[in-house]
Amino acid sequence: MADIIIKNGYILTMNPAQDDIKQGVVVIKDGIITRVAESTDETADTIIDAKGGVVMPGLVNTHTHAGMTLFRGYADDLALSDWLENHIWPAEAQLTGNDLYIGTKLACLEMIRSGTTAFVDMYIHMDSVARAVEESGMRAALSYGMIDLGDHERGMSELKEGRRFVREWNGRADGRITTMYGPHAPHTCSRDLLGLVKEYAIDDNVKIHIHILETEAELNEMKKMFGMCSVNMLDELGFLDNDVIAAHCIWLSDGDMDILNKCGVNVSHNPVSNMKLASGISPVPKMLARGVNVSLGTDGCASNNNLDMFGEMKTAALLHKVDTSDPTTLPARQVLEMATVNGARAMGTNSGMLKLGCMADVIIVDMDRPHLTPVYNVASHLVYSASGGDVRTTIVDGKVLMDDYRVLVMDEQKVMDEARSATEKILPTVGLTRTT
Amino acid sequence: MADIIIKNGYILTMNPAQDDIKQGVVVIKDGIITRVAESTDETADTIIDAKGGVVMPGLVNTHTHAGMTLFRGYADDLALSDWLENHIWPAEAQLTGNDLYIGTKLACLEMIRSGTTAFVDMYIHMDSVARAVEESGMRAALSYGMIDLGDHERGMSELKEGRRFVREWNGRADGRITTMYGPHAPHTCSRDLLGLVKEYAIDDNVKIHIHILETEAELNEMKKMFGMCSVNMLDELGFLDNDVIAAHCIWLSDGDMDILNKCGVNVSHNPVSNMKLASGISPVPKMLARGVNVSLGTDGCASNNNLDMFGEMKTAALLHKVDTSDPTTLPARQVLEMATVNGARAMGTNSGMLKLGCMADVIIVDMDRPHLTPVYNVASHLVYSASGGDVRTTIVDGKVLMDDYRVLVMDEQKVMDEARSATEKILPTVGLTRTT
C-alpha cells in the first residue's frame, strides 16, 4: 500500500520530454515517487484530490539567507554600501542563535506556503538554522558563511567553524539536511582561505556555496588585487567545478561565462535582489545558451522582500525579455525548469521532476482562481499569473507539510509572534525606530 | 449615524503630509469619507475590524483592456507583431458583446480581489463592458477603442460609435462610470481623426485615453509619416493637455518629456507589459523629476498576465532601480503614490487618499501573514512583500464589494465557469488548441 496518492490533477512532470498528463495520479511511498500515470489501482493511507490544480515538483530556491526574514523591509531604497554597512551588518551582529532559529522558522513557514520545498542557505548561527529546518520538514543545503577580509587568523577560525558545522549536520533529518562550505565571496575571503575551503570540501565530499561578482565593486577590487576578475582567479585556484553553486554572477565577461560552463559551475540567478539593490543584470540568456546550469534564488528577505519563487520566476522572465529586446527570451517552460530541474541539479538531489524514483517533493497549485482563469497553457500561468499564495498543498520527502492551505508542521501564529518579539528586541540595539 | 466604520487598522492615508495613524478609524457615509482619526464616538450599520491590517486607498489601474482576461496566457513568449497580428487581433475579431461582458466580469472579480477599486479601460463592445462594471460595483473610466488606419470612412464610423458610447454611459451607475474617447494610437489613427476626437472630447467635456510610443516601430513610423514623433505631432495638433491619459510613453526624448510636462499630460506606466513584450523601458524617473503625473497600469491580461497592481508596483520599483543603477530610485512611498494619488488625479476623481470628503474607495490589506512579518515599514511591505492575495476587504463608493476575502457582489464560481465556456467557444474559431 502506498503512503500518498494525489489524483485528478494536471501533472506537470517537468521531464525534458514534457510528458504532462492532463488528468493523472502521482503515487508516493517511503518518500519516493513510485508512479506517475493517468490512473492507478493502488490504495494509500492518504488520498489527495488535486481537482482544479496543477501537481508539480516543489520549487527549489538556490540562494537565500533564510534568517533574514527578521530584517524584512527594515532598510529599503538605500545605496548598497549604506544598506549593508550601516544597516544589515550592525543588525546581524545583534542576532543570537535563538533569533536565527526563529527567523529561519518564519522563512520555512513562508516557503512551505509558497511552494518551495528545498533551499540553499548561507548564514550564521547555523546549528539554530539547521534545527529550524529539521523541525520544518523542509529540504535544505546549509552552509556557514565565512569571511576573513585577509585576516589569516580569522580565516582559520571561520574555516574551523565551517568544518564543524559541515561534519556535524551533513545527512541529518533523514537526509533532508545536507551541508556545504560557504566562503562569502572572492573579495571578502583571502585566496588562501578559498584554497583551503576547496581542499576541505573535497575531503568532506560536500559542495561549496559562494557569491560571485554580485557587484561591479567586486570586479574592480579583484582586478586591483589580482590583476584578474573573480572567475579567473577562482579558475586558476582550481576552485570551480560542478560542486560549486555561485550566486548572482552579474559582472561576467564572455570569457568568464565560458569558464563557468567549462567547469560545470551551477549559477543561482537572483533577479529581484539584483534589481532592488541595483547590482546589475546577470547575462542569464548567454549562460543558458552556453549550457550553464542556471537556477533561481530569492536571496534574503532584506533585499527582495519575500521568499516567493513564483515572483522570482516572473521577474526573471520579464527582466531578460526587456534586457535583450526579445519577448521570446526565457519562455515560461524554461523559467520553470530553472526553478525546479536546474535547482535540484545544483543541489545534487534526485528531485525537481515528477518521475519514478524521484524524491517526493511535490506541490499542488490551485488553478481555480479568478486570476488563473481561463487556462490555455499551464506553464504560462505558473510563471506569469500565479503567486505563492496559490499553492494549496506542499509535500517534502513524502510528508505533507501543508494540506489545502493548512500548515501542519508548525503553529503559524506562534512563529509569527515569536518573530515579532525577536524584532522588538533587535530594534533598539541597532538604533532603529519603526519607519511606519 | 454612519454607514461604515473601519477600526483598529493602521491608516495609510497617502496624504502628501504622510499623516499615517498607527491605530485609527475611517468613517464612511453616503459613499464619502467623513472622518479619519485615532477614534470616533459615532456608530454605524457596519463595523469592520481591521486589526492586523492596513487601511489604505484602493489602487487605481490607469491602463487596461479588462475583457482580455479571456486571452490570459494564450499567446506568450512571442514577438510583438506575431503576438498582435496572428493571435490577439484574430481572437478579438471573434468576441461577441456577451464574451466581453463575461471577460470584464472576470476582470472586475480579479481586481476586487486584489485591491483595485478603479480602472481606466479601452476596448470594444463597450456597452457590455459598462454593464459588467455597473454590476460589479467598481469605478471605471471607459472608452471605445478607435482605429482608422488612415481610412476616413472607417474613422468617421469609429468616431460615431465612440461618441454614442461616451454620451450614453457618462455618469451612469451613480457616477461610478465615466466615459472617455479612446483613439488607439497616433500611428493607428489618422491626424484628422485625432483632431476631431479632441474637438468632440472638449465638446462632450470628457477625457481622452490613448497609447503613445509603446514601441520603437511607432516612433519610426511617425517620423516617416510626419517628420516628427508622436508627441510633437499631437502637441502641434493641440491634442495634449491634462485631460489626456497617455499609456506606455516609452520611446520619449527629453524634449517629449518636457512637452508632456508642460501640457500636464497624465502618463500611465505599464512596466510588466512593457517588459513582457520587450517594448522597452519608459523613462519614468525623468518624467517624475519633471513633475509629470505618472500612474500605474497593468495593461491587458494577454501581456501581463494578471491585473494585480501590487505586482505592478513591485516591478516598477525594481525596474527603475536597476535601469538607473540607483537603488534609491522610486522608493516605496513614491510607488504607492503612483498607484493611488496619481491614478486618481489622472482619472480626475476625488479619491486616492483617505481624507475627509474623499470618495470612499478603500481597501484593507491583511498584514498578519508570514511573508509580511515582521513589520518595520508599512509602505515597504505593500510594495516589496505583499501581493493582491493579501487584500482582505474592498470598498468602492462606500459599498463593501469584498468582506474578509468573501466577494459579495457576484457569484465567483459562476463568473469563472462562464469565462471558461466563452473560451471554449473562441478557441476553435481562432484555430487555437490548448498548448498545455
Short mmCIF file of C-alpha atoms in Angstrom, two decimals, chain A residues 10 20 22 69-80 106 109-110 113 271-281 301 304-308 314-315 317-322 324-333 367-381 384-387 389 412-413 415-417 419-420 423 426-427 432-436, chain B residues 10 20 22 69-80 106 109-110 113 271-281 301 304-308 314-315 317-322 324-333 367-381 384-387 389 412-413 415-417 419-420 423 426-427 432-436:
data_model
loop_
_atom_site.label_atom_id
_atom_site.label_comp_id
_atom_site.label_asym_id
_atom_site.label_seq_id
_atom_site.Cartn_x
_atom_site.Cartn_y
_atom_site.Cartn_z
CA TYR A 10 -2.91 18.23 -14.14
CA ASP A 20 2.46 16.23 -18.95
CA LYS A 22 -3.88 16.39 -18.27
CA THR A 69 13.19 37.31 7.38
CA LEU A 70 13.77 39.19 10.67
CA PHE A 71 15.04 42.16 8.60
CA ARG A 72 12.24 42.07 6.03
CA GLY A 73 11.74 45.64 4.85
CA TYR A 74 13.66 47.40 7.58
CA ALA A 75 16.22 49.06 5.29
CA ASP A 76 14.94 49.64 1.76
CA ASP A 77 15.63 52.07 -1.05
CA LEU A 78 19.20 52.67 0.13
CA ALA A 79 22.57 52.60 -1.63
CA LEU A 80 24.15 49.12 -1.40
CA LEU A 106 9.46 32.01 9.75
CA LEU A 109 6.78 28.72 7.02
CA GLU A 110 6.79 31.27 4.20
CA ARG A 113 3.19 28.34 1.99
CA PRO A 271 16.82 38.87 -10.33
CA VAL A 272 14.65 40.56 -7.68
CA SER A 273 17.56 41.21 -5.32
CA ASN A 274 19.80 42.30 -8.19
CA MET A 275 17.18 44.80 -9.38
CA LYS A 276 16.27 46.07 -5.91
CA LEU A 277 19.89 46.72 -4.95
CA ALA A 278 20.64 47.92 -8.49
CA SER A 279 23.51 45.43 -8.62
CA GLY A 280 23.04 44.88 -12.34
CA ILE A 281 21.60 42.31 -14.75
CA CYS A 301 14.32 38.95 2.69
CA ASN A 304 13.57 41.07 -2.04
CA ASN A 305 11.45 41.32 0.31
CA ASN A 306 9.86 37.88 0.32
CA LEU A 307 10.77 34.28 -0.49
CA ASP A 308 8.15 33.76 -3.21
CA LYS A 314 8.05 36.08 -13.35
CA THR A 315 10.73 38.70 -12.71
CA ALA A 317 11.24 36.05 -17.49
CA LEU A 318 10.32 39.75 -17.74
CA LEU A 319 13.78 41.17 -16.99
CA HIS A 320 15.61 39.24 -19.69
CA LYS A 321 12.92 39.87 -22.30
CA VAL A 322 13.26 43.62 -21.94
CA THR A 324 17.51 41.53 -24.72
CA SER A 325 14.69 43.41 -26.51
CA ASP A 326 13.32 39.97 -27.37
CA PRO A 327 9.97 38.76 -25.98
CA THR A 328 10.87 35.18 -26.91
CA THR A 329 13.74 35.17 -24.38
CA LEU A 330 13.25 32.88 -21.36
CA PRO A 331 9.87 31.34 -22.27
CA ALA A 332 7.73 30.06 -19.40
CA ARG A 333 8.81 26.40 -19.66
CA MET A 367 -5.82 26.97 -10.60
CA ASP A 368 -9.47 27.52 -9.67
CA ARG A 369 -8.83 31.22 -9.05
CA PRO A 370 -10.06 34.29 -10.94
CA HIS A 371 -6.53 35.45 -11.81
CA LEU A 372 -5.73 31.96 -13.19
CA THR A 373 -8.88 31.70 -15.33
CA PRO A 374 -9.17 30.62 -18.11
CA VAL A 375 -6.28 28.20 -18.71
CA TYR A 376 -4.68 27.82 -22.16
CA ASN A 377 -1.17 26.99 -21.03
CA VAL A 378 -0.35 25.76 -17.54
CA ALA A 379 3.34 26.73 -17.70
CA SER A 380 2.43 30.26 -18.73
CA HIS A 381 0.02 30.70 -15.81
CA TYR A 384 3.12 34.97 -15.41
CA SER A 385 -0.15 34.81 -13.45
CA ALA A 386 0.29 32.78 -10.28
CA SER A 387 1.83 33.73 -6.96
CA GLY A 389 -0.46 32.30 -2.35
CA GLU A 412 1.80 29.52 12.29
CA GLN A 413 0.62 32.26 14.68
CA VAL A 415 6.04 31.50 14.66
CA MET A 416 4.90 34.96 13.54
CA ASP A 417 4.52 36.22 17.11
CA ALA A 419 9.47 36.71 15.02
CA ARG A 420 7.79 39.96 16.06
CA THR A 423 12.40 42.03 16.15
CA ILE A 426 16.72 43.83 17.95
CA LEU A 427 15.28 47.24 17.02
CA LEU A 432 16.26 51.51 14.77
CA THR A 433 12.85 53.01 15.12
CA ARG A 434 9.98 51.74 13.04
CA THR A 435 9.67 53.94 9.98
CA THR A 436 6.00 53.28 9.57
CA TYR B 10 -3.03 51.08 10.52
CA ASP B 20 -0.48 57.92 8.91
CA LYS B 22 -0.81 53.66 13.68
CA THR B 69 -8.88 38.23 -19.28
CA LEU B 70 -10.36 35.78 -21.81
CA PHE B 71 -6.94 35.68 -23.53
CA ARG B 72 -4.92 35.31 -20.34
CA GLY B 73 -1.82 33.35 -21.25
CA TYR B 74 -2.96 32.04 -24.63
CA ALA B 75 -0.17 33.65 -26.65
CA ASP B 76 3.03 34.23 -24.66
CA ASP B 77 6.72 34.49 -25.39
CA LEU B 78 6.10 35.67 -28.95
CA ALA B 79 7.43 38.60 -30.98
CA LEU B 80 5.13 41.64 -30.62
CA LEU B 106 -13.92 38.18 -14.55
CA LEU B 109 -13.70 39.98 -9.85
CA GLU B 110 -9.91 39.75 -10.09
CA ARG B 113 -9.89 40.51 -5.01
CA PRO B 271 6.14 48.05 -16.60
CA VAL B 272 5.09 44.38 -16.64
CA SER B 273 3.56 44.58 -20.12
CA ASN B 274 6.49 46.64 -21.43
CA MET B 275 8.97 44.06 -20.12
CA LYS B 276 6.96 41.02 -21.23
CA LEU B 277 6.55 42.32 -24.79
CA ALA B 278 10.10 43.73 -24.71
CA SER B 279 8.67 47.09 -25.76
CA GLY B 280 11.31 48.98 -23.81
CA ILE B 281 11.69 50.91 -20.55
CA CYS B 301 -4.15 40.15 -19.30
CA ASN B 304 0.89 40.67 -18.04
CA ASN B 305 -0.82 38.06 -17.29
CA ASN B 306 -2.86 39.29 -14.37
CA LEU B 307 -4.39 42.51 -13.06
CA ASP B 308 -2.50 42.60 -9.76
CA LYS B 314 6.99 46.00 -7.18
CA THR B 315 8.02 45.65 -10.81
CA ALA B 317 10.23 49.96 -8.25
CA LEU B 318 12.66 47.19 -9.23
CA LEU B 319 12.89 48.00 -12.94
CA HIS B 320 13.86 51.63 -12.49
CA LYS B 321 16.36 50.90 -9.72
CA VAL B 322 18.32 48.55 -11.97
CA THR B 324 19.23 53.80 -13.33
CA SER B 325 21.82 51.75 -11.37
CA ASP B 326 20.47 53.53 -8.29
CA PRO B 327 18.65 51.62 -5.53
CA THR B 328 17.22 54.88 -4.17
CA THR B 329 15.18 55.38 -7.36
CA LEU B 330 11.39 55.05 -6.92
CA PRO B 331 11.21 54.44 -3.16
CA ALA B 332 8.18 52.57 -1.86
CA ARG B 333 6.15 55.65 -0.85
CA MET B 367 -0.55 42.08 7.33
CA ASP B 368 -0.91 39.07 9.64
CA ARG B 369 0.82 36.81 7.12
CA PRO B 370 4.19 35.04 7.28
CA HIS B 371 5.53 36.87 4.21
CA LEU B 372 4.53 40.23 5.76
CA THR B 373 6.13 39.54 9.16
CA PRO B 374 7.70 41.38 10.91
CA VAL B 375 6.69 44.96 10.01
CA TYR B 376 9.18 47.83 10.14
CA ASN B 377 7.74 49.93 7.35
CA VAL B 378 4.21 49.51 6.03
CA ALA B 379 4.88 51.18 2.68
CA SER B 380 7.83 48.90 2.05
CA HIS B 381 5.80 45.77 2.73
CA TYR B 384 8.01 44.75 -1.97
CA SER B 385 6.40 41.92 0.02
CA ALA B 386 2.62 41.93 -0.47
CA SER B 387 0.52 40.63 -3.34
CA GLY B 389 -3.99 37.92 -2.48
CA GLU B 412 -17.36 33.90 -8.13
CA GLN B 413 -17.61 30.29 -9.37
CA VAL B 415 -18.10 34.05 -13.32
CA MET B 416 -15.11 31.72 -13.69
CA ASP B 417 -17.20 28.95 -15.27
CA ALA B 419 -15.29 32.63 -18.72
CA ARG B 420 -14.13 29.06 -19.33
CA THR B 423 -13.01 30.49 -24.06
CA ILE B 426 -13.42 31.08 -29.05
CA LEU B 427 -10.57 28.53 -29.21
CA LEU B 432 -6.25 27.52 -31.29
CA THR B 433 -5.54 24.37 -29.40
CA ARG B 434 -4.62 24.46 -25.76
CA THR B 435 -0.83 24.40 -25.55
CA THR B 436 -0.84 22.84 -22.11
#
